PDB file of C-alpha atoms in Angstrom:
ATOM      1  CA  MET X  17     -30.465  -6.985 -32.925  1.00  0.00           C
ATOM      2  CA  THR X  18     -31.216  -6.826 -29.200  1.00  0.00           C
ATOM      3  CA  ASP X  19     -28.728  -6.110 -26.450  1.00  0.00           C
ATOM      4  CA  ALA X  20     -27.404  -8.872 -24.223  1.00  0.00           C
ATOM      5  CA  VAL X  21     -28.611  -9.063 -20.659  1.00  0.00           C
ATOM      6  CA  GLY X  22     -26.417  -6.953 -18.426  1.00  0.00           C
ATOM      7  CA  SER X  23     -24.850  -4.906 -21.190  1.00  0.00           C
ATOM      8  CA  ILE X  24     -23.913  -1.288 -20.715  1.00  0.00           C
ATOM      9  CA  ASP X  25     -26.827  -0.018 -22.808  1.00  0.00           C
ATOM     10  CA  MET X  26     -29.517  -2.083 -21.114  1.00  0.00           C
ATOM     11  CA  PRO X  27     -29.026  -2.649 -17.348  1.00  0.00           C
ATOM     12  CA  ASP X  28     -30.466  -5.688 -15.628  1.00  0.00           C
ATOM     13  CA  ALA X  29     -33.671  -5.340 -13.664  1.00  0.00           C
ATOM     14  CA  ASP X  30     -31.746  -6.311 -10.494  1.00  0.00           C
ATOM     15  CA  ASP X  31     -29.389  -3.357 -10.894  1.00  0.00           C
ATOM     16  CA  GLU X  32     -32.149  -0.824 -10.409  1.00  0.00           C
ATOM     17  CA  ALA X  33     -33.171  -0.615  -6.761  1.00  0.00           C
ATOM     18  CA  PRO X  34     -36.506   0.990  -5.908  1.00  0.00           C
ATOM     19  CA  ASP X  35     -36.069   4.318  -4.149  1.00  0.00           C
ATOM     20  CA  SER X  36     -38.845   3.939  -1.590  1.00  0.00           C
ATOM     21  CA  LYS X  37     -37.824   0.555  -0.139  1.00  0.00           C
ATOM     22  CA  LYS X  38     -34.181   1.288   0.647  1.00  0.00           C
ATOM     23  CA  LYS X  39     -33.348   3.245   3.820  1.00  0.00           C
ATOM     24  CA  THR X  40     -30.159   5.246   4.018  1.00  0.00           C
ATOM     25  CA  ARG X  41     -27.956   4.910   7.075  1.00  0.00           C
ATOM     26  CA  LYS X  42     -26.281   7.925   8.539  1.00  0.00           C
ATOM     27  CA  GLY X  43     -22.786   7.266   9.837  1.00  0.00           C
ATOM     28  CA  GLY X  44     -23.055   3.515  10.206  1.00  0.00           C
ATOM     29  CA  LYS X  45     -21.300   1.992  13.228  1.00  0.00           C
ATOM     30  CA  ARG X  46     -18.913   4.918  13.604  1.00  0.00           C
ATOM     31  CA  ALA X  47     -21.690   7.305  14.545  1.00  0.00           C
ATOM     32  CA  LYS X  48     -22.554   5.182  17.588  1.00  0.00           C
ATOM     33  CA  LYS X  49     -19.063   5.234  19.114  1.00  0.00           C
ATOM     34  CA  GLY X  50     -17.131   8.104  20.591  1.00  0.00           C
ATOM     35  CA  PRO X  51     -13.707   9.129  19.349  1.00  0.00           C
ATOM     36  CA  LEU X  52     -11.867   7.383  22.202  1.00  0.00           C
ATOM     37  CA  LYS X  53     -13.668   4.104  21.557  1.00  0.00           C
ATOM     38  CA  ARG X  54     -12.853   4.359  17.868  1.00  0.00           C
ATOM     39  CA  LEU X  55      -9.192   5.015  18.697  1.00  0.00           C
ATOM     40  CA  ALA X  56      -9.127   2.012  21.046  1.00  0.00           C
ATOM     41  CA  LEU X  57     -10.706  -0.143  18.328  1.00  0.00           C
ATOM     42  CA  PHE X  58      -8.084   1.084  15.856  1.00  0.00           C
ATOM     43  CA  TYR X  59      -5.223   0.055  18.163  1.00  0.00           C
ATOM     44  CA  ARG X  60      -6.832  -3.324  18.884  1.00  0.00           C
ATOM     45  CA  GLN X  61      -7.048  -3.926  15.136  1.00  0.00           C
ATOM     46  CA  ILE X  62      -3.378  -2.968  14.731  1.00  0.00           C
ATOM     47  CA  VAL X  63      -2.339  -5.468  17.398  1.00  0.00           C
ATOM     48  CA  ALA X  64      -4.523  -8.161  15.812  1.00  0.00           C
ATOM     49  CA  GLU X  65      -2.895  -7.578  12.417  1.00  0.00           C
ATOM     50  CA  LEU X  66       0.616  -7.631  13.885  1.00  0.00           C
ATOM     51  CA  ARG X  67      -0.109 -11.015  15.438  1.00  0.00           C
ATOM     52  CA  LYS X  68      -0.812 -12.367  11.935  1.00  0.00           C
ATOM     53  CA  VAL X  69       2.620 -11.298  10.650  1.00  0.00           C
ATOM     54  CA  VAL X  70       5.143 -14.058  10.010  1.00  0.00           C
ATOM     55  CA  TRP X  71       8.310 -12.642  11.556  1.00  0.00           C
ATOM     56  CA  PRO X  72      11.675 -13.701  10.062  1.00  0.00           C
ATOM     57  CA  THR X  73      14.114 -15.784  12.050  1.00  0.00           C
ATOM     58  CA  ARG X  74      17.496 -14.368  13.077  1.00  0.00           C
ATOM     59  CA  ASN X  75      19.257 -16.191  10.207  1.00  0.00           C
ATOM     60  CA  GLN X  76      16.758 -14.894   7.641  1.00  0.00           C
ATOM     61  CA  LEU X  77      17.038 -11.374   9.003  1.00  0.00           C
ATOM     62  CA  THR X  78      20.833 -11.513   8.853  1.00  0.00           C
ATOM     63  CA  SER X  79      20.862 -12.785   5.281  1.00  0.00           C
ATOM     64  CA  TYR X  80      18.266 -10.241   4.114  1.00  0.00           C
ATOM     65  CA  THR X  81      20.156  -7.391   5.779  1.00  0.00           C
ATOM     66  CA  THR X  82      23.447  -8.520   4.247  1.00  0.00           C
ATOM     67  CA  ALA X  83      21.859  -8.726   0.791  1.00  0.00           C
ATOM     68  CA  VAL X  84      20.403  -5.227   1.120  1.00  0.00           C
ATOM     69  CA  ILE X  85      23.699  -3.728   2.325  1.00  0.00           C
ATOM     70  CA  ILE X  86      25.637  -5.364  -0.532  1.00  0.00           C
ATOM     71  CA  PHE X  87      23.066  -4.128  -3.063  1.00  0.00           C
ATOM     72  CA  VAL X  88      23.176  -0.580  -1.677  1.00  0.00           C
ATOM     73  CA  VAL X  89      27.003  -0.524  -1.749  1.00  0.00           C
ATOM     74  CA  LEU X  90      27.017  -1.749  -5.357  1.00  0.00           C
ATOM     75  CA  MET X  91      24.454   0.870  -6.383  1.00  0.00           C
ATOM     76  CA  ILE X  92      26.460   3.611  -4.633  1.00  0.00           C
ATOM     77  CA  GLY X  93      29.557   2.510  -6.569  1.00  0.00           C
ATOM     78  CA  LEU X  94      27.664   2.412  -9.869  1.00  0.00           C
ATOM     79  CA  ILE X  95      26.134   5.857  -9.372  1.00  0.00           C
ATOM     80  CA  THR X  96      29.507   7.264  -8.241  1.00  0.00           C
ATOM     81  CA  LEU X  97      31.190   5.986 -11.410  1.00  0.00           C
ATOM     82  CA  PHE X  98      28.355   7.324 -13.542  1.00  0.00           C
ATOM     83  CA  ASP X  99      28.547  10.733 -11.819  1.00  0.00           C
ATOM     84  CA  TYR X 100      32.329  10.858 -12.147  1.00  0.00           C
ATOM     85  CA  GLY X 101      32.080  10.053 -15.853  1.00  0.00           C
ATOM     86  CA  LEU X 102      29.405  12.676 -16.472  1.00  0.00           C
ATOM     87  CA  SER X 103      31.331  15.346 -14.545  1.00  0.00           C
ATOM     88  CA  ASN X 104      34.491  14.650 -16.568  1.00  0.00           C
ATOM     89  CA  ALA X 105      32.445  14.731 -19.782  1.00  0.00           C
ATOM     90  CA  ALA X 106      30.931  18.090 -18.774  1.00  0.00           C
ATOM     91  CA  LYS X 107      34.383  19.483 -17.966  1.00  0.00           C
ATOM     92  CA  TYR X 108      35.654  18.299 -21.370  1.00  0.00           C
ATOM     93  CA  VAL X 109      32.710  19.802 -23.259  1.00  0.00           C
ATOM     94  CA  PHE X 110      32.420  23.104 -21.410  1.00  0.00           C
ATOM     95  CA  GLY X 111      36.078  23.597 -20.595  1.00  0.00           C
TER      96      GLY X 111
END
């Protein structure tokens, strides 16, 4: 039985690139720019990404913050009760 085209055992003819025709690039676009220009490009890209962000409204921010604070307070209470119970159990067991 023969292997299917593109299987692991038999690669496609397109997968194998001839060595002599392909040139390797050294550094790409980064090699052409100095470190200050790359840093400036980095900050421009940060600003461009921040402009794409959908910022919450004041009401959304208030409700999200309230939900997080309530959740944190509940988790603190749960962990405190759990810790108190374990400490009393350890005192009972070890004297």
